[in-house]
Amino acid sequence: MNNFEGTLGLAKRAGKVVSGDLIWESIRKKQAKLVVIDADIGMNTRKKLNDKCAFYGIEIMIAPRAQTIMNAIGQNRKAIAICDQGFANALRKWKGT
């Protein structure tokens, strides 16, 4: 596990990660500070998330490897929303690892 995955796991344990259908609501309400998607997410879902995040001004980040989210939070998810600015900033720091 690298520090990116560790930060995701810590955010999950802190209750600052939203997944599943709740991602869309967190984006719409601007509770999401950052949306993280796995590298192997489907193209339709990627486009929908990109469009929604662009409309609401929320940054979207592609995880460095496939299954990064699953390894970090222990759930088979392809996308999550980070609802805390501190965790979002920490994840931006690891971009490209």
Short mmCIF file of C-alpha atoms in Angstrom, two decimals:
data_model
loop_
_atom_site.label_atom_id
_atom_site.label_comp_id
_atom_site.label_asym_id
_atom_site.label_seq_id
_atom_site.Cartn_x
_atom_site.Cartn_y
_atom_site.Cartn_z
CA MET A 1 0.00 0.00 0.00
CA ASN A 2 1.32 3.43 -0.88
CA ASN A 3 0.54 6.76 0.77
CA PHE A 4 -2.26 7.54 -1.72
CA GLU A 5 -4.10 4.37 -0.69
CA GLY A 6 -3.31 5.04 2.95
CA THR A 7 -4.84 8.50 2.72
CA LEU A 8 -7.96 7.09 1.05
CA GLY A 9 -8.27 4.46 3.79
CA LEU A 10 -7.88 7.07 6.51
CA ALA A 11 -10.56 9.25 4.89
CA LYS A 12 -12.90 6.24 4.78
CA ARG A 13 -12.32 5.45 8.46
CA ALA A 14 -12.95 9.11 9.30
CA GLY A 15 -16.33 8.95 7.53
CA LYS A 16 -15.35 11.44 4.84
CA VAL A 17 -15.82 9.11 1.83
CA VAL A 18 -19.07 8.79 -0.09
CA SER A 19 -19.60 5.99 -2.59
CA GLY A 20 -22.32 4.43 -4.71
CA ASP A 21 -25.33 6.52 -5.69
CA LEU A 22 -24.58 9.05 -2.93
CA ILE A 23 -21.70 10.41 -5.04
CA TRP A 24 -24.15 12.20 -7.34
CA GLU A 25 -25.92 13.89 -4.42
CA SER A 26 -22.64 14.95 -2.80
CA ILE A 27 -21.53 16.52 -6.08
CA ARG A 28 -24.86 18.29 -6.60
CA LYS A 29 -24.84 19.66 -3.04
CA LYS A 30 -21.13 20.56 -3.39
CA GLN A 31 -20.26 18.47 -0.35
CA ALA A 32 -17.70 16.60 -2.45
CA LYS A 33 -14.33 18.35 -2.46
CA LEU A 34 -12.70 15.80 -4.77
CA VAL A 35 -13.93 12.82 -6.77
CA VAL A 36 -11.50 9.93 -7.21
CA ILE A 37 -12.10 7.38 -9.95
CA ASP A 38 -10.22 4.14 -10.63
CA ALA A 39 -8.10 3.94 -13.75
CA ASP A 40 -10.26 1.12 -15.12
CA ILE A 41 -13.69 2.73 -14.69
CA GLY A 42 -16.10 2.37 -17.62
CA MET A 43 -16.08 5.12 -20.23
CA ASN A 44 -19.79 5.98 -19.81
CA THR A 45 -19.47 6.41 -16.05
CA ARG A 46 -16.24 8.39 -16.48
CA LYS A 47 -17.97 10.78 -18.91
CA LYS A 48 -20.99 11.22 -16.61
CA LEU A 49 -18.75 11.95 -13.63
CA ASN A 50 -16.53 14.32 -15.66
CA ASP A 51 -19.57 16.23 -16.93
CA LYS A 52 -21.24 16.46 -13.52
CA CYS A 53 -18.02 17.53 -11.76
CA ALA A 54 -17.24 20.10 -14.44
CA PHE A 55 -20.73 21.59 -14.13
CA TYR A 56 -20.44 21.92 -10.33
CA GLY A 57 -16.76 22.90 -10.30
CA ILE A 58 -15.47 19.86 -8.45
CA GLU A 59 -12.07 18.42 -9.28
CA ILE A 60 -11.89 14.84 -10.47
CA MET A 61 -8.76 12.71 -10.06
CA ILE A 62 -7.89 9.39 -11.65
CA ALA A 63 -6.30 6.95 -9.22
CA PRO A 64 -2.78 5.87 -10.16
CA ARG A 65 -3.69 2.21 -10.75
CA ALA A 66 -6.68 -0.02 -11.30
CA GLN A 67 -8.31 -1.25 -8.08
CA THR A 68 -6.65 1.46 -5.98
CA ILE A 69 -9.98 2.36 -4.37
CA MET A 70 -10.82 -1.25 -3.56
CA ASN A 71 -7.38 -1.80 -2.02
CA ALA A 72 -7.67 1.36 0.06
CA ILE A 73 -11.23 1.24 1.40
CA GLY A 74 -11.99 -2.47 1.17
CA GLN A 75 -15.06 -2.02 -1.02
CA ASN A 76 -15.39 -2.81 -4.70
CA ARG A 77 -16.02 0.76 -5.88
CA LYS A 78 -14.82 2.45 -9.04
CA ALA A 79 -15.50 6.00 -7.84
CA ILE A 80 -15.69 7.80 -4.51
CA ALA A 81 -16.23 11.36 -3.37
CA ILE A 82 -14.02 12.88 -0.68
CA CYS A 83 -16.11 15.22 1.49
CA ASP A 84 -13.34 16.87 3.47
CA GLN A 85 -11.01 19.60 2.20
CA GLY A 86 -8.04 18.37 4.24
CA PHE A 87 -8.19 14.85 2.82
CA ALA A 88 -8.78 16.26 -0.66
CA ASN A 89 -5.66 18.41 -0.36
CA ALA A 90 -3.62 15.45 0.92
CA LEU A 91 -4.73 13.31 -2.05
CA ARG A 92 -3.88 16.07 -4.53
CA LYS A 93 -0.36 16.03 -3.10
CA TRP A 94 0.00 12.35 -4.08
CA LYS A 95 -1.19 12.89 -7.65
CA GLY A 96 1.05 11.02 -10.01
CA THR A 97 2.40 8.46 -7.53
#
